[in-house]
């Protein structure tokens, strides 16, 4: 599925407001439109109150009323895509099924998963575990056409070489990366990570960088590399979100 560039709001960017009880997920489409003028939203599964049929139907109506595209669902606390035991790998697939179904019903194009592995792991062995897990989940998601994305949330997923190897091993167009623009660190070169995983990206978890220069450099890398899709703003808090919108618009549009 091809996209033009656009900007969405990740629910996690305002997680403190959700945890304080200020909003319900049913309010999210209106919030994204009225408070930030954005066209899309990216959900977090743990912030869904009660995802029953009536609830999801109302969420679809609220999104339509506000002209909002529901982009994807970030799935946490449903197992690790790099479990060292076969039971854990099967449970990963089973627990993610409902979120594939919900994503399909809402019109999302993808769900985001976590793939960490044990603290001490042989990366070649971990590659086999992850490939098995994701092939199982892709087999389930295929009929719905829902992409399965992996965000660099620690463990093996923080290694860009390993991630590229996983993408090439599974070799499925429905499997992709979801680069988290977390701040650079002594053990993590976020620009190099983005550069290597960009060819497989099904979206961007956008965060403002320590310098505007680095932010612009990363946006330009995506643009010049041919990425077209949603930049989901996950910068923390309202001022950071507004800055992210300005930065993205100044480069992309």
PDB file of C-alpha atoms in Angstrom:
ATOM      1  CA  UNK A   1       0.000   0.000   0.000  1.00  0.00           C
ATOM      2  CA  UNK A   2       1.466   3.362  -1.013  1.00  0.00           C
ATOM      3  CA  UNK A   3       1.050   6.574   0.938  1.00  0.00           C
ATOM      4  CA  UNK A   4       1.781  10.227   0.461  1.00  0.00           C
ATOM      5  CA  UNK A   5       3.652  11.807   3.360  1.00  0.00           C
ATOM      6  CA  UNK A   6       1.431  12.805   6.268  1.00  0.00           C
ATOM      7  CA  UNK A   7       1.618  13.401  10.010  1.00  0.00           C
ATOM      8  CA  UNK A   8      -0.189  11.429  12.697  1.00  0.00           C
ATOM      9  CA  UNK A   9      -0.317  11.684  16.465  1.00  0.00           C
ATOM     10  CA  UNK A  10       0.856   8.755  18.582  1.00  0.00           C
ATOM     11  CA  UNK A  11      -1.322   8.256  21.635  1.00  0.00           C
ATOM     12  CA  UNK A  12       1.751   7.726  23.809  1.00  0.00           C
ATOM     13  CA  UNK A  13       2.845  11.337  23.264  1.00  0.00           C
ATOM     14  CA  UNK A  14       0.102  12.419  25.689  1.00  0.00           C
ATOM     15  CA  UNK A  15       0.166   9.349  27.913  1.00  0.00           C
ATOM     16  CA  UNK A  16       0.339  11.468  31.078  1.00  0.00           C
ATOM     17  CA  UNK A  17      -2.988  13.090  30.160  1.00  0.00           C
ATOM     18  CA  UNK A  18      -4.541   9.669  29.540  1.00  0.00           C
ATOM     19  CA  UNK A  19      -3.232   8.304  32.820  1.00  0.00           C
ATOM     20  CA  UNK A  20      -4.621  11.368  34.617  1.00  0.00           C
ATOM     21  CA  UNK A  21      -8.062  10.489  33.254  1.00  0.00           C
ATOM     22  CA  UNK A  22      -8.333  13.590  31.073  1.00  0.00           C
ATOM     23  CA  UNK A  23      -9.205  11.622  27.921  1.00  0.00           C
ATOM     24  CA  UNK A  24     -10.696   8.374  26.715  1.00  0.00           C
ATOM     25  CA  UNK A  25      -9.500   6.671  23.559  1.00  0.00           C
ATOM     26  CA  UNK A  26     -12.871   7.533  22.020  1.00  0.00           C
ATOM     27  CA  UNK A  27     -11.816  11.207  22.314  1.00  0.00           C
ATOM     28  CA  UNK A  28      -8.533  10.700  20.466  1.00  0.00           C
ATOM     29  CA  UNK A  29      -9.690  11.472  16.894  1.00  0.00           C
ATOM     30  CA  UNK A  30     -11.282  14.754  17.988  1.00  0.00           C
ATOM     31  CA  UNK A  31      -8.223  15.686  20.053  1.00  0.00           C
ATOM     32  CA  UNK A  32      -5.852  15.089  17.118  1.00  0.00           C
ATOM     33  CA  UNK A  33      -8.004  17.176  14.811  1.00  0.00           C
ATOM     34  CA  UNK A  34      -9.074  20.046  17.075  1.00  0.00           C
ATOM     35  CA  UNK A  35      -5.948  20.484  19.204  1.00  0.00           C
ATOM     36  CA  UNK A  36      -3.266  19.779  16.601  1.00  0.00           C
ATOM     37  CA  UNK A  37      -4.887  19.853  13.148  1.00  0.00           C
ATOM     38  CA  UNK A  38      -3.531  16.402  12.268  1.00  0.00           C
ATOM     39  CA  UNK A  39      -4.996  13.826   9.887  1.00  0.00           C
ATOM     40  CA  UNK A  40      -4.131  10.547  11.597  1.00  0.00           C
ATOM     41  CA  UNK A  41      -3.849   8.773  14.941  1.00  0.00           C
ATOM     42  CA  UNK A  42      -1.764   5.864  16.203  1.00  0.00           C
ATOM     43  CA  UNK A  43      -3.238   3.939  19.107  1.00  0.00           C
ATOM     44  CA  UNK A  44      -1.670   2.135  22.070  1.00  0.00           C
ATOM     45  CA  UNK A  45      -3.467  -1.114  22.864  1.00  0.00           C
ATOM     46  CA  UNK A  46      -3.117  -0.718  26.646  1.00  0.00           C
ATOM     47  CA  UNK A  47      -5.063   2.575  26.475  1.00  0.00           C
ATOM     48  CA  UNK A  48      -8.167   0.997  24.916  1.00  0.00           C
ATOM     49  CA  UNK A  49     -10.791   0.940  27.655  1.00  0.00           C
ATOM     50  CA  UNK A  50     -13.078  -1.919  26.553  1.00  0.00           C
ATOM     51  CA  UNK A  51     -12.609  -2.829  22.871  1.00  0.00           C
ATOM     52  CA  UNK A  52     -16.047  -4.392  22.384  1.00  0.00           C
ATOM     53  CA  UNK A  53     -18.019  -4.186  19.142  1.00  0.00           C
ATOM     54  CA  UNK A  54     -20.025  -1.165  20.274  1.00  0.00           C
ATOM     55  CA  UNK A  55     -16.899   0.635  21.483  1.00  0.00           C
ATOM     56  CA  UNK A  56     -15.002   0.034  18.233  1.00  0.00           C
ATOM     57  CA  UNK A  57     -18.027   1.064  16.172  1.00  0.00           C
ATOM     58  CA  UNK A  58     -18.198   4.363  18.086  1.00  0.00           C
ATOM     59  CA  UNK A  59     -14.461   4.879  17.614  1.00  0.00           C
ATOM     60  CA  UNK A  60     -14.876   4.465  13.846  1.00  0.00           C
ATOM     61  CA  UNK A  61     -17.729   6.966  13.857  1.00  0.00           C
ATOM     62  CA  UNK A  62     -15.679   9.472  15.865  1.00  0.00           C
ATOM     63  CA  UNK A  63     -12.749   9.151  13.470  1.00  0.00           C
ATOM     64  CA  UNK A  64     -14.977   9.618  10.426  1.00  0.00           C
ATOM     65  CA  UNK A  65     -16.671  12.646  11.962  1.00  0.00           C
ATOM     66  CA  UNK A  66     -13.290  14.305  12.406  1.00  0.00           C
ATOM     67  CA  UNK A  67     -11.766  13.248   9.089  1.00  0.00           C
ATOM     68  CA  UNK A  68      -9.145  11.128  10.856  1.00  0.00           C
ATOM     69  CA  UNK A  69      -7.257   8.122   9.469  1.00  0.00           C
ATOM     70  CA  UNK A  70      -6.593   5.429  12.058  1.00  0.00           C
ATOM     71  CA  UNK A  71      -3.057   4.463  11.104  1.00  0.00           C
ATOM     72  CA  UNK A  72      -1.907   1.638  13.359  1.00  0.00           C
ATOM     73  CA  UNK A  73      -2.061   0.081  16.824  1.00  0.00           C
ATOM     74  CA  UNK A  74       1.059  -0.107  18.992  1.00  0.00           C
ATOM     75  CA  UNK A  75       0.808  -3.423  20.822  1.00  0.00           C
ATOM     76  CA  UNK A  76       2.484  -3.861  24.207  1.00  0.00           C
ATOM     77  CA  UNK A  77       2.265  -6.518  26.944  1.00  0.00           C
ATOM     78  CA  UNK A  78       1.230  -9.294  24.537  1.00  0.00           C
ATOM     79  CA  UNK A  79       4.449 -11.286  24.409  1.00  0.00           C
ATOM     80  CA  UNK A  80       7.917 -10.996  22.881  1.00  0.00           C
ATOM     81  CA  UNK A  81       8.518 -11.658  19.198  1.00  0.00           C
ATOM     82  CA  UNK A  82      11.841 -13.247  20.135  1.00  0.00           C
ATOM     83  CA  UNK A  83      10.834 -15.731  22.822  1.00  0.00           C
ATOM     84  CA  UNK A  84      13.406 -18.481  23.442  1.00  0.00           C
ATOM     85  CA  UNK A  85      10.772 -21.197  23.920  1.00  0.00           C
ATOM     86  CA  UNK A  86       8.256 -22.562  21.431  1.00  0.00           C
ATOM     87  CA  UNK A  87       5.294 -22.013  23.762  1.00  0.00           C
ATOM     88  CA  UNK A  88       6.196 -18.328  24.091  1.00  0.00           C
ATOM     89  CA  UNK A  89       6.490 -17.957  20.322  1.00  0.00           C
ATOM     90  CA  UNK A  90       3.044 -19.478  19.783  1.00  0.00           C
ATOM     91  CA  UNK A  91       1.538 -17.317  22.542  1.00  0.00           C
ATOM     92  CA  UNK A  92       3.014 -14.223  20.893  1.00  0.00           C
ATOM     93  CA  UNK A  93       1.080 -15.051  17.747  1.00  0.00           C
ATOM     94  CA  UNK A  94      -2.142 -15.927  19.586  1.00  0.00           C
ATOM     95  CA  UNK A  95      -2.158 -12.825  21.817  1.00  0.00           C
ATOM     96  CA  UNK A  96      -1.567 -10.505  18.842  1.00  0.00           C
ATOM     97  CA  UNK A  97      -4.393 -11.970  16.774  1.00  0.00           C
ATOM     98  CA  UNK A  98      -7.108  -9.849  18.378  1.00  0.00           C
ATOM     99  CA  UNK A  99      -5.147  -6.681  17.615  1.00  0.00           C
ATOM    100  CA  UNK A 100      -4.795  -7.711  13.974  1.00  0.00           C
ATOM    101  CA  UNK A 101      -8.576  -8.161  13.910  1.00  0.00           C
ATOM    102  CA  UNK A 102      -9.204  -4.803  15.602  1.00  0.00           C
ATOM    103  CA  UNK A 103      -6.745  -3.042  13.278  1.00  0.00           C
ATOM    104  CA  UNK A 104      -8.553  -4.511  10.294  1.00  0.00           C
ATOM    105  CA  UNK A 105     -11.961  -3.440  11.605  1.00  0.00           C
ATOM    106  CA  UNK A 106     -10.767   0.110  12.277  1.00  0.00           C
ATOM    107  CA  UNK A 107      -9.091   0.449   8.882  1.00  0.00           C
ATOM    108  CA  UNK A 108      -5.527   0.603  10.253  1.00  0.00           C
ATOM    109  CA  UNK A 109      -2.793  -0.612   7.936  1.00  0.00           C
ATOM    110  CA  UNK A 110      -0.550  -2.169  10.613  1.00  0.00           C
ATOM    111  CA  UNK A 111       0.139  -3.174  14.175  1.00  0.00           C
ATOM    112  CA  UNK A 112       3.454  -2.494  15.924  1.00  0.00           C
ATOM    113  CA  UNK A 113       5.104  -5.266  17.946  1.00  0.00           C
ATOM    114  CA  UNK A 114       8.075  -5.685  20.288  1.00  0.00           C
ATOM    115  CA  UNK A 115      10.976  -8.051  19.634  1.00  0.00           C
ATOM    116  CA  UNK A 116      13.607  -8.060  22.386  1.00  0.00           C
ATOM    117  CA  UNK A 117      14.774 -11.545  23.302  1.00  0.00           C
ATOM    118  CA  UNK A 118      16.482 -12.591  26.557  1.00  0.00           C
ATOM    119  CA  UNK A 119      19.123 -10.367  28.160  1.00  0.00           C
ATOM    120  CA  UNK A 120      21.893 -12.773  27.232  1.00  0.00           C
ATOM    121  CA  UNK A 121      21.306 -14.235  23.790  1.00  0.00           C
ATOM    122  CA  UNK A 122      23.090 -15.706  20.817  1.00  0.00           C
ATOM    123  CA  UNK A 123      21.886 -13.401  18.050  1.00  0.00           C
ATOM    124  CA  UNK A 124      21.963 -16.072  15.374  1.00  0.00           C
ATOM    125  CA  UNK A 125      19.812 -18.317  17.539  1.00  0.00           C
ATOM    126  CA  UNK A 126      17.524 -15.354  18.277  1.00  0.00           C
ATOM    127  CA  UNK A 127      17.094 -14.839  14.537  1.00  0.00           C
ATOM    128  CA  UNK A 128      15.525 -18.282  14.257  1.00  0.00           C
ATOM    129  CA  UNK A 129      13.168 -17.648  17.170  1.00  0.00           C
ATOM    130  CA  UNK A 130      11.984 -14.326  15.776  1.00  0.00           C
ATOM    131  CA  UNK A 131      11.589 -15.650  12.248  1.00  0.00           C
ATOM    132  CA  UNK A 132       9.339 -18.422  13.568  1.00  0.00           C
ATOM    133  CA  UNK A 133       7.234 -16.005  15.643  1.00  0.00           C
ATOM    134  CA  UNK A 134       6.707 -13.532  12.842  1.00  0.00           C
ATOM    135  CA  UNK A 135       5.959 -16.160  10.212  1.00  0.00           C
ATOM    136  CA  UNK A 136       3.191 -17.468  12.484  1.00  0.00           C
ATOM    137  CA  UNK A 137       1.710 -14.004  12.971  1.00  0.00           C
ATOM    138  CA  UNK A 138       2.062 -13.073   9.295  1.00  0.00           C
ATOM    139  CA  UNK A 139       0.195 -16.219   8.332  1.00  0.00           C
ATOM    140  CA  UNK A 140      -2.701 -14.972  10.449  1.00  0.00           C
ATOM    141  CA  UNK A 141      -2.566 -11.343   9.292  1.00  0.00           C
ATOM    142  CA  UNK A 142      -2.230 -12.099   5.595  1.00  0.00           C
ATOM    143  CA  UNK A 143      -5.928 -12.457   4.772  1.00  0.00           C
ATOM    144  CA  UNK A 144      -6.591  -9.054   6.378  1.00  0.00           C
ATOM    145  CA  UNK A 145      -3.586  -7.430   4.695  1.00  0.00           C
ATOM    146  CA  UNK A 146      -2.397  -6.007   8.015  1.00  0.00           C
ATOM    147  CA  UNK A 147       1.329  -5.241   8.177  1.00  0.00           C
ATOM    148  CA  UNK A 148       3.341  -6.415  11.177  1.00  0.00           C
ATOM    149  CA  UNK A 149       5.947  -3.855  12.221  1.00  0.00           C
ATOM    150  CA  UNK A 150       8.793  -4.077  14.738  1.00  0.00           C
ATOM    151  CA  UNK A 151       9.906  -1.054  16.767  1.00  0.00           C
ATOM    152  CA  UNK A 152      13.357  -0.821  18.316  1.00  0.00           C
ATOM    153  CA  UNK A 153      12.326  -1.165  21.944  1.00  0.00           C
ATOM    154  CA  UNK A 154      15.412  -2.849  23.337  1.00  0.00           C
ATOM    155  CA  UNK A 155      17.234  -6.137  23.036  1.00  0.00           C
ATOM    156  CA  UNK A 156      17.943  -7.522  19.585  1.00  0.00           C
ATOM    157  CA  UNK A 157      15.622  -5.010  17.920  1.00  0.00           C
ATOM    158  CA  UNK A 158      18.123  -2.248  18.771  1.00  0.00           C
ATOM    159  CA  UNK A 159      20.708  -3.869  16.486  1.00  0.00           C
ATOM    160  CA  UNK A 160      20.152  -2.594  12.922  1.00  0.00           C
ATOM    161  CA  UNK A 161      22.254  -5.362  11.356  1.00  0.00           C
ATOM    162  CA  UNK A 162      20.170  -7.988  13.136  1.00  0.00           C
ATOM    163  CA  UNK A 163      16.921  -6.289  12.120  1.00  0.00           C
ATOM    164  CA  UNK A 164      17.965  -6.173   8.461  1.00  0.00           C
ATOM    165  CA  UNK A 165      18.896  -9.838   8.667  1.00  0.00           C
ATOM    166  CA  UNK A 166      15.465 -10.675  10.127  1.00  0.00           C
ATOM    167  CA  UNK A 167      13.683  -8.744   7.365  1.00  0.00           C
ATOM    168  CA  UNK A 168      15.702 -10.569   4.707  1.00  0.00           C
ATOM    169  CA  UNK A 169      15.265 -13.969   6.367  1.00  0.00           C
ATOM    170  CA  UNK A 170      11.472 -13.739   6.624  1.00  0.00           C
ATOM    171  CA  UNK A 171      11.280 -11.876   3.298  1.00  0.00           C
ATOM    172  CA  UNK A 172       7.596 -10.957   3.506  1.00  0.00           C
ATOM    173  CA  UNK A 173       6.193  -7.613   2.288  1.00  0.00           C
ATOM    174  CA  UNK A 174       3.828  -7.529   5.267  1.00  0.00           C
ATOM    175  CA  UNK A 175       6.749  -7.516   7.729  1.00  0.00           C
ATOM    176  CA  UNK A 176       8.483  -4.209   8.327  1.00  0.00           C
ATOM    177  CA  UNK A 177      10.335  -1.934  10.693  1.00  0.00           C
ATOM    178  CA  UNK A 178       8.974   0.995  12.677  1.00  0.00           C
ATOM    179  CA  UNK A 179      12.048   3.070  13.557  1.00  0.00           C
ATOM    180  CA  UNK A 180      11.821   4.799  16.934  1.00  0.00           C
ATOM    181  CA  UNK A 181      13.641   8.124  16.701  1.00  0.00           C
ATOM    182  CA  UNK A 182      14.867   7.844  20.275  1.00  0.00           C
ATOM    183  CA  UNK A 183      17.734  10.084  21.300  1.00  0.00           C
ATOM    184  CA  UNK A 184      21.258   9.033  20.335  1.00  0.00           C
ATOM    185  CA  UNK A 185      23.300   7.388  23.077  1.00  0.00           C
ATOM    186  CA  UNK A 186      26.856   6.043  23.474  1.00  0.00           C
ATOM    187  CA  UNK A 187      25.558   2.573  22.562  1.00  0.00           C
ATOM    188  CA  UNK A 188      22.958   3.657  19.985  1.00  0.00           C
ATOM    189  CA  UNK A 189      23.488   5.657  16.793  1.00  0.00           C
ATOM    190  CA  UNK A 190      19.915   6.580  15.915  1.00  0.00           C
ATOM    191  CA  UNK A 191      20.809   8.087  12.533  1.00  0.00           C
ATOM    192  CA  UNK A 192      22.650   4.944  11.436  1.00  0.00           C
ATOM    193  CA  UNK A 193      19.795   2.780  12.774  1.00  0.00           C
ATOM    194  CA  UNK A 194      17.287   4.769  10.726  1.00  0.00           C
ATOM    195  CA  UNK A 195      19.473   4.610   7.631  1.00  0.00           C
ATOM    196  CA  UNK A 196      19.809   0.815   7.754  1.00  0.00           C
ATOM    197  CA  UNK A 197      16.201  -0.043   8.609  1.00  0.00           C
ATOM    198  CA  UNK A 198      14.584   2.607   6.404  1.00  0.00           C
ATOM    199  CA  UNK A 199      14.189   0.344   3.332  1.00  0.00           C
ATOM    200  CA  UNK A 200      11.819  -1.859   5.368  1.00  0.00           C
ATOM    201  CA  UNK A 201       9.966   0.915   7.229  1.00  0.00           C
ATOM    202  CA  UNK A 202       6.188   0.855   7.454  1.00  0.00           C
ATOM    203  CA  UNK A 203       6.049   4.108   9.414  1.00  0.00           C
ATOM    204  CA  UNK A 204       8.090   6.397  11.625  1.00  0.00           C
ATOM    205  CA  UNK A 205       7.942   6.857  15.384  1.00  0.00           C
ATOM    206  CA  UNK A 206       9.016  10.485  15.221  1.00  0.00           C
ATOM    207  CA  UNK A 207      10.696  12.248  18.137  1.00  0.00           C
ATOM    208  CA  UNK A 208      12.380  15.644  18.281  1.00  0.00           C
ATOM    209  CA  UNK A 209      16.143  15.222  18.444  1.00  0.00           C
ATOM    210  CA  UNK A 210      18.591  16.947  20.830  1.00  0.00           C
ATOM    211  CA  UNK A 211      19.320  19.443  18.050  1.00  0.00           C
ATOM    212  CA  UNK A 212      17.127  20.812  15.261  1.00  0.00           C
ATOM    213  CA  UNK A 213      19.960  20.033  12.861  1.00  0.00           C
ATOM    214  CA  UNK A 214      19.772  16.324  13.642  1.00  0.00           C
ATOM    215  CA  UNK A 215      15.973  16.347  13.401  1.00  0.00           C
ATOM    216  CA  UNK A 216      16.144  17.935   9.938  1.00  0.00           C
ATOM    217  CA  UNK A 217      18.910  15.542   8.882  1.00  0.00           C
ATOM    218  CA  UNK A 218      16.760  12.528   9.806  1.00  0.00           C
ATOM    219  CA  UNK A 219      13.647  13.862   8.059  1.00  0.00           C
ATOM    220  CA  UNK A 220      15.701  14.590   4.947  1.00  0.00           C
ATOM    221  CA  UNK A 221      17.193  11.096   5.043  1.00  0.00           C
ATOM    222  CA  UNK A 222      13.677   9.612   4.919  1.00  0.00           C
ATOM    223  CA  UNK A 223      12.590  11.905   2.130  1.00  0.00           C
ATOM    224  CA  UNK A 224      15.672  11.392  -0.028  1.00  0.00           C
ATOM    225  CA  UNK A 225      15.564   7.615   0.511  1.00  0.00           C
ATOM    226  CA  UNK A 226      12.080   7.421  -0.972  1.00  0.00           C
ATOM    227  CA  UNK A 227      10.093   6.806   2.201  1.00  0.00           C
ATOM    228  CA  UNK A 228       6.469   7.918   1.893  1.00  0.00           C
ATOM    229  CA  UNK A 229       4.048   7.330   4.712  1.00  0.00           C
ATOM    230  CA  UNK A 230       3.000   8.432   8.163  1.00  0.00           C
ATOM    231  CA  UNK A 231       5.299  10.216  10.572  1.00  0.00           C
ATOM    232  CA  UNK A 232       3.736   9.376  13.925  1.00  0.00           C
ATOM    233  CA  UNK A 233       4.699  12.030  16.476  1.00  0.00           C
ATOM    234  CA  UNK A 234       5.683  10.449  19.786  1.00  0.00           C
ATOM    235  CA  UNK A 235       7.445  13.495  21.263  1.00  0.00           C
ATOM    236  CA  UNK A 236       6.378  13.998  24.886  1.00  0.00           C
ATOM    237  CA  UNK A 237       3.853  16.705  25.670  1.00  0.00           C
ATOM    238  CA  UNK A 238       1.973  19.395  23.793  1.00  0.00           C
ATOM    239  CA  UNK A 239       4.792  21.841  23.175  1.00  0.00           C
ATOM    240  CA  UNK A 240       7.039  19.081  21.861  1.00  0.00           C
ATOM    241  CA  UNK A 241       4.213  17.876  19.605  1.00  0.00           C
ATOM    242  CA  UNK A 242       3.708  21.369  18.169  1.00  0.00           C
ATOM    243  CA  UNK A 243       7.424  21.712  17.543  1.00  0.00           C
ATOM    244  CA  UNK A 244       7.473  18.327  15.806  1.00  0.00           C
ATOM    245  CA  UNK A 245       4.625  19.416  13.522  1.00  0.00           C
ATOM    246  CA  UNK A 246       6.502  22.598  12.602  1.00  0.00           C
ATOM    247  CA  UNK A 247       9.720  20.715  11.901  1.00  0.00           C
ATOM    248  CA  UNK A 248       8.044  18.072   9.751  1.00  0.00           C
ATOM    249  CA  UNK A 249       6.035  20.589   7.764  1.00  0.00           C
ATOM    250  CA  UNK A 250       9.090  22.782   7.166  1.00  0.00           C
ATOM    251  CA  UNK A 251      10.966  19.906   5.514  1.00  0.00           C
ATOM    252  CA  UNK A 252       8.264  17.727   3.940  1.00  0.00           C
ATOM    253  CA  UNK A 253       5.742  20.301   2.755  1.00  0.00           C
TER     254      UNK A 253
END
